[in-house]
Amino acid sequence: MAEIKTPIIAVNFKAYFPYSFGEYAVMLARAAKRVWEETGVQIILIPPATEIKTIINEVKDTEILVYAQHADPIEPGAKTGYLPLEGLKKAGVHGVLLNHSEHRLILADINFLIQKAKKLGLQTLVCADVPETGAAVAILNPDIVAVEPPELIGTGIPVSRARPEVVTNTVNLIRKVNKNVLILTGAGITTGEDVYAAIKLGTVGVLVASAIVKAKDPYTVMKDMAIKAKEAMT
């Protein structure tokens, strides 16, 4: 299993059209590769399932990690339209994003997927909407927990500034039950300063989407975030 370093900039491509697909997705991957080469910051790219193989090919021979946006809590078989972890591993991903507010799972299914991912050698990044949910999923021992208040997602209002108590409460609750899980925050993260503030609140990085994916110059936005993340960690 690939090592996860810190600080972390995790980029969720979502399903923005055309930004998350085709040549746009390749452009995002190339921007990430350039930022990684220049800063050494851990970047996790989370493209749509249709783009996984393309993105993996673009960032090969780097330490950039590629995750799937979702997996279904099923065993492989006669399950039309589902994404089993086994298939995602075969596609070459390093891990999987689970329980995003736009694709929620019940706790039992999150546990099923975390445990199966471990057996398959895949990493898990599990989202939580509130501190209590963050602590609940941390008990299941994923690799990363990301707290994202749904009401701030896509608003450009960063959780690290608008509701810093959500971040600090999440960190405090999670550390009571899991000393080792990595903690990110997301929702409204737009600038390097937002990333800096998030890390100073006790996280090791951020989960970002539209601020990078829909940016006119994704490289510049990502580079600013990476630089500020390094500053905050040191």
Coordinates of C-alpha atoms in Angstrom, one line a residue, residues 58-223:
E58 CA -1.0 10.8 -16.3
V59 CA 0.5 10.7 -12.8
K60 CA 2.5 7.4 -13.0
D61 CA 6.0 7.7 -11.6
T62 CA 5.0 10.3 -9.1
E63 CA 3.8 10.1 -5.5
I64 CA 0.4 11.5 -6.4
L65 CA -2.4 9.1 -5.2
V66 CA -5.6 8.4 -7.2
Y67 CA -8.8 7.5 -5.4
A68 CA -12.2 6.6 -6.7
Q69 CA -15.1 8.9 -5.8
H70 CA -17.3 6.1 -4.3
A71 CA -17.6 2.3 -3.9
D72 CA -20.7 0.2 -3.3
P73 CA -20.9 -2.1 -0.3
I74 CA -21.3 -5.3 -2.4
E75 CA -19.6 -8.4 -3.4
P76 CA -18.8 -8.7 -7.1
G77 CA -21.4 -10.5 -9.2
A78 CA -24.7 -9.9 -10.9
K79 CA -24.9 -6.2 -9.8
T80 CA -25.5 -4.0 -12.8
G81 CA -24.3 -0.4 -12.4
Y82 CA -22.5 -0.9 -9.1
L83 CA -18.8 -0.2 -8.3
P84 CA -17.2 -3.0 -6.2
L85 CA -13.9 -2.4 -4.6
E86 CA -12.3 -5.3 -6.4
G87 CA -13.0 -3.6 -9.8
L88 CA -11.6 -0.3 -8.6
K89 CA -8.4 -2.0 -7.4
K90 CA -8.1 -3.7 -10.7
A91 CA -8.4 -0.3 -12.4
G92 CA -5.4 0.8 -10.4
V93 CA -6.7 3.2 -7.7
H94 CA -4.8 3.7 -4.4
G95 CA -8.0 4.2 -2.4
V96 CA -11.5 5.4 -2.3
L97 CA -13.6 8.3 -1.1
L98 CA -16.6 7.3 1.0
N99 CA -19.7 8.9 2.5
H100 CA -19.4 12.3 0.8
S101 CA -22.5 14.4 1.6
E102 CA -23.5 14.0 -2.1
H103 CA -23.3 10.2 -1.9
R104 CA -23.9 9.1 1.7
L105 CA -23.7 5.6 3.1
I106 CA -25.0 4.1 6.4
L107 CA -22.5 3.3 9.1
A108 CA -22.7 -0.4 8.5
D109 CA -21.8 0.0 4.9
I110 CA -19.0 2.3 5.6
N111 CA -17.6 -0.3 8.0
F112 CA -18.0 -3.0 5.4
L113 CA -16.1 -1.0 2.8
I114 CA -13.3 0.1 5.2
Q115 CA -12.6 -3.5 6.3
K116 CA -12.8 -4.8 2.7
A117 CA -10.5 -2.0 1.5
K118 CA -7.9 -3.0 4.1
K119 CA -7.9 -6.6 2.9
L120 CA -7.5 -5.4 -0.7
G121 CA -4.7 -3.0 0.2
L122 CA -6.7 0.1 -0.6
Q123 CA -6.8 3.4 1.4
T124 CA -10.0 5.0 2.6
L125 CA -11.0 8.7 3.0
V126 CA -14.3 8.9 4.8
C127 CA -16.3 12.2 4.9
A128 CA -18.3 13.3 7.9
D129 CA -20.8 16.2 8.2
V130 CA -20.4 16.9 11.9
P131 CA -17.8 16.2 14.6
E132 CA -19.9 13.3 16.1
T133 CA -20.0 11.6 12.7
G134 CA -16.3 12.1 12.4
A135 CA -15.7 10.4 15.7
A136 CA -18.0 7.5 14.7
V137 CA -16.3 6.8 11.5
A138 CA -12.8 7.2 13.1
I139 CA -13.6 4.3 15.4
L140 CA -13.8 2.2 12.2
N141 CA -10.1 3.0 11.5
P142 CA -10.1 4.5 8.0
D143 CA -6.9 6.1 6.8
I144 CA -8.3 9.6 6.6
V145 CA -11.4 11.4 7.9
A146 CA -12.6 14.6 6.3
V147 CA -15.1 16.9 8.0
E148 CA -17.3 18.9 5.6
P149 CA -20.4 20.8 6.8
P150 CA -22.8 20.3 3.8
E151 CA -24.2 23.8 4.0
L152 CA -20.8 25.3 3.2
I153 CA -19.9 23.0 0.3
G154 CA -19.5 25.0 -2.9
T155 CA -20.2 28.3 -1.3
G156 CA -16.7 29.7 -1.3
I157 CA -17.2 30.3 2.5
P158 CA -14.4 28.2 4.1
V159 CA -15.3 26.1 7.1
S160 CA -11.9 27.0 8.6
R161 CA -13.0 30.6 8.9
A162 CA -16.8 30.5 9.0
R163 CA -17.1 27.6 11.5
P164 CA -13.7 26.9 13.0
E165 CA -15.3 25.2 16.0
V166 CA -16.5 22.4 13.7
V167 CA -12.9 21.6 12.8
T168 CA -11.5 21.9 16.3
N169 CA -14.4 19.9 17.8
T170 CA -13.9 17.2 15.2
V171 CA -10.2 17.0 15.9
N172 CA -10.8 16.8 19.6
L173 CA -13.5 14.1 19.4
I174 CA -11.6 12.0 16.9
R175 CA -8.4 12.0 18.9
K176 CA -10.3 10.6 21.9
V177 CA -11.1 7.4 19.8
N178 CA -8.3 7.3 17.3
K179 CA -4.8 8.7 17.7
N180 CA -3.5 7.8 14.2
V181 CA -6.2 8.6 11.6
L182 CA -5.3 11.6 9.4
I183 CA -7.8 14.5 9.6
L184 CA -8.8 16.8 6.7
T185 CA -11.4 19.5 6.4
G186 CA -13.4 20.7 3.4
A187 CA -16.3 22.8 2.3
G188 CA -15.7 26.3 0.9
I189 CA -11.9 25.9 0.8
T190 CA -10.9 28.4 -1.9
T191 CA -7.4 29.9 -1.2
G192 CA -4.1 29.0 0.3
E193 CA -5.0 31.1 3.3
D194 CA -8.0 28.9 3.9
V195 CA -5.7 25.8 3.8
Y196 CA -3.3 27.5 6.2
A197 CA -6.1 28.2 8.6
A198 CA -7.5 24.6 8.4
I199 CA -4.1 23.1 9.2
K200 CA -3.5 25.5 12.1
L201 CA -6.8 24.2 13.6
G202 CA -5.4 20.8 13.9
T203 CA -5.9 19.1 10.5
V204 CA -3.2 17.9 8.1
G205 CA -4.8 19.2 4.9
V206 CA -7.9 19.8 3.0
L207 CA -10.5 18.2 0.6
V208 CA -11.2 20.6 -2.2
A209 CA -13.4 20.5 -5.3
S210 CA -14.7 23.5 -7.4
A211 CA -12.0 26.0 -6.3
I212 CA -9.5 23.9 -8.2
V213 CA -11.5 21.9 -10.7
K214 CA -13.4 24.9 -12.1
A215 CA -10.6 27.4 -11.8
K216 CA -9.3 29.2 -15.0
D217 CA -5.8 28.3 -13.8
P218 CA -5.9 25.1 -11.6
Y219 CA -2.2 25.0 -11.3
T220 CA -1.9 28.5 -9.7
V221 CA -4.7 27.7 -7.2
M222 CA -3.3 24.3 -6.3
K223 CA 0.3 25.7 -6.0

